[in-house]
Coordinates of C-alpha atoms in Angstrom, one line a residue:
X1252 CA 0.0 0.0 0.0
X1253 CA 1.1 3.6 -0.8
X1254 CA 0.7 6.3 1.7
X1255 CA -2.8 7.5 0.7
X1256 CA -4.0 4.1 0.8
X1257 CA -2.9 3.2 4.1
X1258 CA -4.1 6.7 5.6
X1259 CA -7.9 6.0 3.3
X1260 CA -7.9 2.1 5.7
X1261 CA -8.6 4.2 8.6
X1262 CA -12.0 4.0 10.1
X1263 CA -13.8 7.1 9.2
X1264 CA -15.5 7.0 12.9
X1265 CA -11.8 6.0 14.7
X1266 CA -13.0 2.7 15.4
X1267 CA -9.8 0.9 13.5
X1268 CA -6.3 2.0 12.2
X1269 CA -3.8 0.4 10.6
X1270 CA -0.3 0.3 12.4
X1271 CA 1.8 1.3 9.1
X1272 CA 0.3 4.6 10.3
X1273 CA 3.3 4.6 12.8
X1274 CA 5.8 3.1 10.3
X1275 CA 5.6 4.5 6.5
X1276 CA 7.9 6.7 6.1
X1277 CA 5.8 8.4 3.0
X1278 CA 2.9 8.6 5.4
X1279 CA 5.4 10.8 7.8
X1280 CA 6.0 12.7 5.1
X1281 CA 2.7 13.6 3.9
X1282 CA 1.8 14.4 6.9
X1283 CA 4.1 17.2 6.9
X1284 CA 2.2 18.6 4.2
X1285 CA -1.5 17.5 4.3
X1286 CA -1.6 18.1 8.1
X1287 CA 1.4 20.4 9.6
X1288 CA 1.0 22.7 6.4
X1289 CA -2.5 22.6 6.0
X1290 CA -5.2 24.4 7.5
X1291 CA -4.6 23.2 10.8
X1292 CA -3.2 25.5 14.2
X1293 CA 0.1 24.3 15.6
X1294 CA 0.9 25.7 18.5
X1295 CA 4.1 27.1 19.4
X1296 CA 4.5 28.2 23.1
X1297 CA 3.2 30.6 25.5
X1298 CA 3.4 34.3 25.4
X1299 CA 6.0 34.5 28.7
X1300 CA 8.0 32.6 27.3
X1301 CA 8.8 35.7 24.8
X1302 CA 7.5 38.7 27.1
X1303 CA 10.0 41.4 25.7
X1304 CA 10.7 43.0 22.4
X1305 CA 13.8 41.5 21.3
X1306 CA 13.2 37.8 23.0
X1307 CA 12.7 34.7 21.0
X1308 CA 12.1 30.8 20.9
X1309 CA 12.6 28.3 18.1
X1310 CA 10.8 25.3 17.8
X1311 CA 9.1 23.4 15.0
X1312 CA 6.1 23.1 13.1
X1313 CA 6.0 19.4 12.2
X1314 CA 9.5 18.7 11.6
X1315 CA 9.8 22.3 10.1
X1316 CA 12.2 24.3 11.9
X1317 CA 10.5 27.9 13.6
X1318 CA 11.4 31.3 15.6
X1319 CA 8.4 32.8 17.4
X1320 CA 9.8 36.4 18.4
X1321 CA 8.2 39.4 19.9
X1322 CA 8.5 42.4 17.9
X1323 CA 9.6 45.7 18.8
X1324 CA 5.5 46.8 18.3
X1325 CA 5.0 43.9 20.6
X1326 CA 3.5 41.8 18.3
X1327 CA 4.1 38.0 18.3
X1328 CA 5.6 36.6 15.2
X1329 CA 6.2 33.0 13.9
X1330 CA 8.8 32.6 10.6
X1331 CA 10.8 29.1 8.8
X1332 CA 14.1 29.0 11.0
X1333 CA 16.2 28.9 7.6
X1334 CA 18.0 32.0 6.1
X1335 CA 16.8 33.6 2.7
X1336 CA 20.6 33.4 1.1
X1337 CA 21.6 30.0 1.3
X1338 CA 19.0 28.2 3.7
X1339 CA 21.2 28.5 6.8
X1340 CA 19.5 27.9 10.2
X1341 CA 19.5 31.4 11.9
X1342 CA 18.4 31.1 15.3
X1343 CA 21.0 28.1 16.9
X1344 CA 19.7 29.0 20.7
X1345 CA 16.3 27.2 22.3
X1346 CA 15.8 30.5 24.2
X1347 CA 16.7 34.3 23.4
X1348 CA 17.3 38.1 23.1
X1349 CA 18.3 40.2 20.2
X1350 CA 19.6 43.5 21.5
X1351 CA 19.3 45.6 18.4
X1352 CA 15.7 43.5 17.1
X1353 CA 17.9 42.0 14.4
X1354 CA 18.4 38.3 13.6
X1355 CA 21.0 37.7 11.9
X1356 CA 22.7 34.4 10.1
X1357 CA 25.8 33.7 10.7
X1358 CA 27.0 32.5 7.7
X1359 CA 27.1 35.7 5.4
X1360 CA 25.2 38.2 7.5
X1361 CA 21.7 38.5 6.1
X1362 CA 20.2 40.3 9.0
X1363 CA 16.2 40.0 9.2
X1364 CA 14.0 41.8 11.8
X1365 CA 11.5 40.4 14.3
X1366 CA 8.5 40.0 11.7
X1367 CA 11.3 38.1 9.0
X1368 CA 12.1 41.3 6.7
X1369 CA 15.5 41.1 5.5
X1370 CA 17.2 44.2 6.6
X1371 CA 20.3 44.1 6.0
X1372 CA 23.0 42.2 2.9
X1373 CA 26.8 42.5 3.5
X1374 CA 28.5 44.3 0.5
X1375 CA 25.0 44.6 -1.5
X1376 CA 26.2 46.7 -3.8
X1377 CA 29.6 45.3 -3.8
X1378 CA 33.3 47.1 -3.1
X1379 CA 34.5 49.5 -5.2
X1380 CA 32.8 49.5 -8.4
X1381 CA 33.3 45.3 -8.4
X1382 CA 30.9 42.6 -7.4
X1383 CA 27.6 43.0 -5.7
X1384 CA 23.8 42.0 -6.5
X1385 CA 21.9 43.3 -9.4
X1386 CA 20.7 47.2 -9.1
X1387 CA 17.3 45.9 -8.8
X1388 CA 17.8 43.3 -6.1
X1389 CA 15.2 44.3 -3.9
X1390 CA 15.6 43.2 -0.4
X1391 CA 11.6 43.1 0.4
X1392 CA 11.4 40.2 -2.2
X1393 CA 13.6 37.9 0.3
X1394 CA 12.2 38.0 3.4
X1395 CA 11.7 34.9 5.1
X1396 CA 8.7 32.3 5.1
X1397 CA 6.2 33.6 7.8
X1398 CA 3.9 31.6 9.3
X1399 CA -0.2 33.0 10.6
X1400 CA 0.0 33.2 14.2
X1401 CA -2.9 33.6 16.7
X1402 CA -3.7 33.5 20.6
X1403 CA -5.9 32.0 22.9
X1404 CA -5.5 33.6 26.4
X1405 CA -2.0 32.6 26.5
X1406 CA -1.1 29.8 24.1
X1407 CA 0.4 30.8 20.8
X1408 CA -0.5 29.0 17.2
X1409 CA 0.6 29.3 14.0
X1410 CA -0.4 28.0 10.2
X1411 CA 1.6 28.2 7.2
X1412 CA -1.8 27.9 5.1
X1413 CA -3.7 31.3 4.4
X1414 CA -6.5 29.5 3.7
X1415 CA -7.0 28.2 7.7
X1416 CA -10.0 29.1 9.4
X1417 CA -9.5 31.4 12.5
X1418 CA -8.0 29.4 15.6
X1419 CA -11.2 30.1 17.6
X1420 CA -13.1 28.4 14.9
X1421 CA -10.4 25.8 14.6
X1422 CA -10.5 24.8 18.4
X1423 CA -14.4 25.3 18.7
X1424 CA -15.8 27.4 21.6
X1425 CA -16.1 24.7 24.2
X1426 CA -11.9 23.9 23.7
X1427 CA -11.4 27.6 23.8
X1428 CA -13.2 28.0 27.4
X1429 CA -11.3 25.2 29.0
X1430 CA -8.1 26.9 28.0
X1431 CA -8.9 30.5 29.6
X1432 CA -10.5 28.2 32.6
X1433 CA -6.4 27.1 33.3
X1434 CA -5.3 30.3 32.2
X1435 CA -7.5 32.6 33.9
X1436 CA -4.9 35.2 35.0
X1437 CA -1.0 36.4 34.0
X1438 CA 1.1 33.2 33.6
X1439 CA 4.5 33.2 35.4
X1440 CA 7.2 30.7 33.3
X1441 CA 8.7 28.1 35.6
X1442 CA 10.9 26.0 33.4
X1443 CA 11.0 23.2 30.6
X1444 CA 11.9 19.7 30.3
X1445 CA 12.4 17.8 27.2
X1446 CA 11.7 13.6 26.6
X1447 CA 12.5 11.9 23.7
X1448 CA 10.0 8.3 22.8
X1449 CA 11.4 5.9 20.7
X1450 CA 7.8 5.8 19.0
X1451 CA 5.5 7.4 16.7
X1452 CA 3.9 10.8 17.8
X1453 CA 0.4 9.5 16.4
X1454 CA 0.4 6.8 19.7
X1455 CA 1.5 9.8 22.5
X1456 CA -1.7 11.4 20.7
X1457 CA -3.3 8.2 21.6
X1458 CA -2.0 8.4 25.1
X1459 CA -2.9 11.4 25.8
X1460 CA -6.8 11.0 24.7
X1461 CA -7.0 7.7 26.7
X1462 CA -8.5 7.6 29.8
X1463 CA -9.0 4.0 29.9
X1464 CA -5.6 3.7 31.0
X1465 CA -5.4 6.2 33.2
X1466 CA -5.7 4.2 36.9
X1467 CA -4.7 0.7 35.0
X1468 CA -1.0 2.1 34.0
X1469 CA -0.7 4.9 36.4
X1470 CA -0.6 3.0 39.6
X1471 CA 0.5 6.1 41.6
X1472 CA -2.9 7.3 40.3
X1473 CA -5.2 4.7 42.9
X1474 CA -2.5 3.9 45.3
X1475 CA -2.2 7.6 46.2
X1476 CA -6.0 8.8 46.0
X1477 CA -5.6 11.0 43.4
X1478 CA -7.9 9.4 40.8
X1479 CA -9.5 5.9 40.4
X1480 CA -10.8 3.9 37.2
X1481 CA -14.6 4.8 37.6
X1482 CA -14.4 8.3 39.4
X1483 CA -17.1 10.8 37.9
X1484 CA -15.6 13.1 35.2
X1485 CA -16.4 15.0 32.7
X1486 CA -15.4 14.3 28.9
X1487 CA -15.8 17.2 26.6
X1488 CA -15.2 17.0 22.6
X1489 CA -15.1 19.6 19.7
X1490 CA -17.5 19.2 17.0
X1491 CA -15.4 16.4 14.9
X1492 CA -13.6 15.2 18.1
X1493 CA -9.9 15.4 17.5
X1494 CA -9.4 17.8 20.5
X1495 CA -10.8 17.5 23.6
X1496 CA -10.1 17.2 27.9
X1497 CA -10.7 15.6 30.8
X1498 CA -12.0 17.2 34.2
X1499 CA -11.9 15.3 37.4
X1500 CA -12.9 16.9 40.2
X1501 CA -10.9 16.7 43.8
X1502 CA -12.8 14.1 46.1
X1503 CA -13.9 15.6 49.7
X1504 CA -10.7 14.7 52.0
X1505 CA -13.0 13.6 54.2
X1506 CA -14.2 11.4 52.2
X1507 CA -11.2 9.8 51.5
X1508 CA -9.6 6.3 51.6
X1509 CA -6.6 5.5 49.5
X1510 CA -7.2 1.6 50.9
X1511 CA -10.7 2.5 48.3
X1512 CA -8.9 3.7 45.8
X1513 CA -6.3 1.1 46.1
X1514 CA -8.6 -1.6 46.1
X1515 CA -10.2 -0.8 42.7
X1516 CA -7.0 -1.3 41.2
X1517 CA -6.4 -4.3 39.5
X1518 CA -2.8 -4.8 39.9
X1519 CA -0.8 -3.7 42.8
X1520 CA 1.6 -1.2 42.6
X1521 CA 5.3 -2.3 43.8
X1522 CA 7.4 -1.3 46.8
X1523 CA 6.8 0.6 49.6
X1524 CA 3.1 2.3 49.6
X1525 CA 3.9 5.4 51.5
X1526 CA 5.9 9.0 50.4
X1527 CA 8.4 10.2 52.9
X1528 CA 7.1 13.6 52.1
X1529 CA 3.1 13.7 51.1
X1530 CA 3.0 17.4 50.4
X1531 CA 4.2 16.1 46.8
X1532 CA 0.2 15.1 47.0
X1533 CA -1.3 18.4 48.2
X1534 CA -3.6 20.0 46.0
X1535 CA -4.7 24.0 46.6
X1536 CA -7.8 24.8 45.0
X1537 CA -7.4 27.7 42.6
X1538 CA -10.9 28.3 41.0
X1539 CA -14.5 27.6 41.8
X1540 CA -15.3 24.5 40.0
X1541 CA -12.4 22.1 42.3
X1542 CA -11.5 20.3 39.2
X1543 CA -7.6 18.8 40.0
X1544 CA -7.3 16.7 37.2
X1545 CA -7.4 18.5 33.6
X1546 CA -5.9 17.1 30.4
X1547 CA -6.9 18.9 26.9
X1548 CA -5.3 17.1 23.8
X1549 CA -5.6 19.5 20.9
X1550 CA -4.8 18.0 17.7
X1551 CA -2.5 17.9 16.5
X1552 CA 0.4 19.1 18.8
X1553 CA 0.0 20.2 22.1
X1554 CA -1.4 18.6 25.6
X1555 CA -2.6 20.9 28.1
X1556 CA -2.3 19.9 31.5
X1557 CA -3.8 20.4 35.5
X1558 CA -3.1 17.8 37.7
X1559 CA -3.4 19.2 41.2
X1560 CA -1.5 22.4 40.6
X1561 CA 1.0 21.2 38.6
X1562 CA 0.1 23.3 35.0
X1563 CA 1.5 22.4 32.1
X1564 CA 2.0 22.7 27.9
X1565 CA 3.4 19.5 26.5
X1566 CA 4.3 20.4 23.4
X1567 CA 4.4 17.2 20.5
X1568 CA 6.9 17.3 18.2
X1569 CA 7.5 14.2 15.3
X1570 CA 11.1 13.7 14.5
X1571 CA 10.6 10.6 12.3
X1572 CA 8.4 7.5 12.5
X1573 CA 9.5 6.2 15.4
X1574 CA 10.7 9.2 17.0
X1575 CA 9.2 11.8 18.8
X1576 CA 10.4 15.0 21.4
X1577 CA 7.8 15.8 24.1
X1578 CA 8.7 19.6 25.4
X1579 CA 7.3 20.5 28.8
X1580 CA 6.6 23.8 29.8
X1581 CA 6.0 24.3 33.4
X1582 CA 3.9 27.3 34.5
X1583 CA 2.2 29.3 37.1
X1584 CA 0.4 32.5 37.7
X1585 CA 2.3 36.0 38.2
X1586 CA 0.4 36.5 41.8
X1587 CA 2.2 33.2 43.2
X1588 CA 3.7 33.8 46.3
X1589 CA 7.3 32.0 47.4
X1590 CA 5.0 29.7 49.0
X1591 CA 2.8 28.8 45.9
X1592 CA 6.5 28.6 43.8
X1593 CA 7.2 26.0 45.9
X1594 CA 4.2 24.3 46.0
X1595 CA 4.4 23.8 42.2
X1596 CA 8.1 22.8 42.2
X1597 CA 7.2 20.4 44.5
X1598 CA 3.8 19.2 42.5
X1599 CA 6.0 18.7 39.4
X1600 CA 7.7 15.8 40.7
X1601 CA 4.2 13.8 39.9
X1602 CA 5.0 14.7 36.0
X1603 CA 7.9 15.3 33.2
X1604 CA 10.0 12.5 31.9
X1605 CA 11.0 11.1 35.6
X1606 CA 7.7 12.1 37.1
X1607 CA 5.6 9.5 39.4
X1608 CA 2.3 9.4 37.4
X1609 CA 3.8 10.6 34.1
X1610 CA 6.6 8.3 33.1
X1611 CA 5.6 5.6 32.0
X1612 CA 3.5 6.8 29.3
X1613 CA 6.7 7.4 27.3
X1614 CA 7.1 3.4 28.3
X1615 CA 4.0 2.9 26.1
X1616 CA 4.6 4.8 23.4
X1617 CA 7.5 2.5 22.9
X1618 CA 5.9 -0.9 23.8
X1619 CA 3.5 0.2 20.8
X1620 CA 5.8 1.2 18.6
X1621 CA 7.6 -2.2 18.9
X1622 CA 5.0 -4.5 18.8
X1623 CA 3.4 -3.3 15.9
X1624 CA 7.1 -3.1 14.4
X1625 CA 6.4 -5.5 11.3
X1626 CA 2.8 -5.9 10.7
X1627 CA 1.5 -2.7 9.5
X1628 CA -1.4 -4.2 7.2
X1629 CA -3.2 -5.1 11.3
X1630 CA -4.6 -2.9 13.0
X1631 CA -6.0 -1.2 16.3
X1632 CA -9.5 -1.9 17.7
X1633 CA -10.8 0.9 19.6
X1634 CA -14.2 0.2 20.1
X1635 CA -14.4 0.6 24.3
X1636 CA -17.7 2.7 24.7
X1637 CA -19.6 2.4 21.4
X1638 CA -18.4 4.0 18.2
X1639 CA -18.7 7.4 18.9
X1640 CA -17.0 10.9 20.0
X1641 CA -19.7 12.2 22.4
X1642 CA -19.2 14.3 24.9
X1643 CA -19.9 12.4 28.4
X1644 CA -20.5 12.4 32.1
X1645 CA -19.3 9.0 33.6
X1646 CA -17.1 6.9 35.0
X1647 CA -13.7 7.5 33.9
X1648 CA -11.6 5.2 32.1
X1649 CA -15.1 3.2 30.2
X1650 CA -14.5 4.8 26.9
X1651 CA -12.1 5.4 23.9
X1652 CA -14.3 8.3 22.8
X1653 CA -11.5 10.8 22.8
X1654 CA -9.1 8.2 20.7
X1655 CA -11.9 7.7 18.2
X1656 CA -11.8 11.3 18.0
X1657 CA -8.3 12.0 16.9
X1658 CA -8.1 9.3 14.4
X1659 CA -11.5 10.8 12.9
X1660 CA -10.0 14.0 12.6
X1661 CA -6.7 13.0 11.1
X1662 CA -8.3 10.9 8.7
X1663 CA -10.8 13.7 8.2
X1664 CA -7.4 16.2 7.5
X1665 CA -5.1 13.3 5.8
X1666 CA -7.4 11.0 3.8
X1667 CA -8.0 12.1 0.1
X1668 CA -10.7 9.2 -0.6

């Protein structure tokens, strides 16, 4: 089967995909166009993260090489990391600050601004009467490739295609509120770690939208009280279902028994079943509705995260089929107090690469990856729940709803059937 072919196999209500979907290499690479250049919102990072004029980040769209910067006018700006001249990477830094607003390559000195203008060409017009560029060489006509970019409360998107509908539209209202319900207020930037899965980024995706896992992997998750398979939550969907979260609310402490919790698990978790320090468990309430657990997958590249008061972007970013970079970006609210700070520092020990609940979903992606390592013509069932994306209130972990969702949505974006 050709790309097209294997990407048309794919359920068109999620129920079924074919595993070459994590191993074709031509799939990969049309995904990079049908999907990461297509009229979908990638996002990029948070607005603290590039609060000044002058300060940038690189990252990627797909595996397409960006710098977000914030211009001089203060507005946010997204452009190809790759210089005009010879196609030079410009930006070499994660993190940064141009003095003067200029970005320049270091290979022959193109200099571009913050928006991508190119503002200044060594020797344009040559030395002494010899050598040079053409009198009508016109600097405005090599800029750099710029990318749409757009906000919600505090995330950052960007599209390459002109053509993509606004990223309100794109997320759907119901997405949009759960974003400025974590990011109610000025964000504070705590940090950023980086994990790399020896798997496809399609199956952290997966992860991410499964909650059927979530107390049968995550045996911190029961042994600890923080969640249980079967707890009441609430699972929201956007219109086709590719994005969508998770809300769990805190259980009354006085209602609580981790033995319960515990109980309902059906494995037991290892060791010794008691922290040396159980403030790593304490959760503050910091809005009305008590809800401790959050996760919000929003196709196709970013996770956003609550679990107690650890917050959280995980950015997704395919490196090839069976690899993938998972950036964390750790953040809290500019009214913290020292005490809050270390509250959160404390809190992110749960999550990250090395964290208690959060590691071994990097694990999976990677038991995935090799099982399905030769057979791509099988594939997946995901049929838990019914055949549907529908929004739910239930017992947790008794669907695949959201999973359905993202493959209906990346068919819905790849297929061409």
């Amino acid at each position: 089967m050709n790309a097209q072919e294997i990407i048309n196999k794919i359920d068109v209500n999620g129920n079924h995909s074919p595993f070459a979907t994590y191993l074709d290499e031509d799939v990969f690479k049309l995904e990079q166009e049908n999907l990461y250049r297509g009229k979908v919102w990638s996002y990029i990072g948070l607005d603290v993260e590039v609060p000044q004029p002058g300060d940038y980040k690189t990252t990627f769209v797909g595996d397409t090489p960006i710098v977000l910067t914030r211009g001089e006018d203060g507005s946010l700006n997204a452009w190809v990391n790759r210089c005009a001249h010879k196609g030079a990477v410009i930006c070499r830094e994660r993190h940064g600050h141009s003095d003067d607003g200029a970005f320049t390559c270091v290979y022959h000195q193109w200099a571009y601004d913050a928006k991508g203008d190119l503002k200044g060409v060594p020797f344009r017009r040559g030395m002494k009467g010899q050598g040079g560029y053409a009198k009508d060489f016109d600097m405005k006509n090599h800029g750099l490739e710029t990318l749409r970019v757009q906000t919600v409360a505090q995330m950052i998107f960007a599209t390459f295609d002109p053509e993509t509908p606004d990223l309100e539209e794109f997320l759907g209202e119901k997405m949009c509120e759960n974003i400025r319900r974590i990011m109610h207020k000025p964000l504070k930037l705590i940090g950023h770690t980086r994990q790399f899965m020896k798997g496809n980024w399609k199956a952290y995706a997966e992860n991410s939208r499964d909650s059927y896992h979530g107390a049968l992997l995550h045996l911190f998750y029961p042994t600890f009280g923080i969640y249980r398979q079967g707890q009441i939550s609430e699972g929201i969907t956007d219109k086709v279902g590719c994005h969508n979260y998770f809300n769990v609310s805190a259980p009354p402490k006085e209602d609580l028994d981790y033995k319960d919790y515990a109980d309902e698990a059906n494995r037991e978790m290892q060791g010794p079943h008691q922290l040396q320090d159980t403030r790593v468990l304490n959760f503050i309430p910091e809005r009305d509705d008590n809800v401790a657990l959050s996760i919000q997958s929003l196709f196709p590249s970013v996770v956003l995260q609550q679990i107690q008061n650890t917050l959280a972007a995980r950015q997704v970013l395919p490196k090839s089929t069976n690899e993938t970079e998972l950036v964390w970006t750790f953040f809290g609210y500019e009214d913290d107090d020292a005490a809050m700070d270390e509250h959160r520092l404390r809190n992110i020990n749960l999550v990250g690469p090395a964290g208690l609940i959060s590691m071994e979903d990097g694990e999976a992606v990677e038991l995935v990856q090799n099982g399905v390592h030769r057979d791509g013509e099988l594939r997946s069932f995901i049929e838990m729940g019914g055949n549907d994306v529908e929004d739910y209130t239930s017992p947790m972990g008794m669907d695949e709803n959201a999973v359905r969702g993202f493959w209906k949505g990346y068919r819905a974006v790849m297929a061409r059937d």
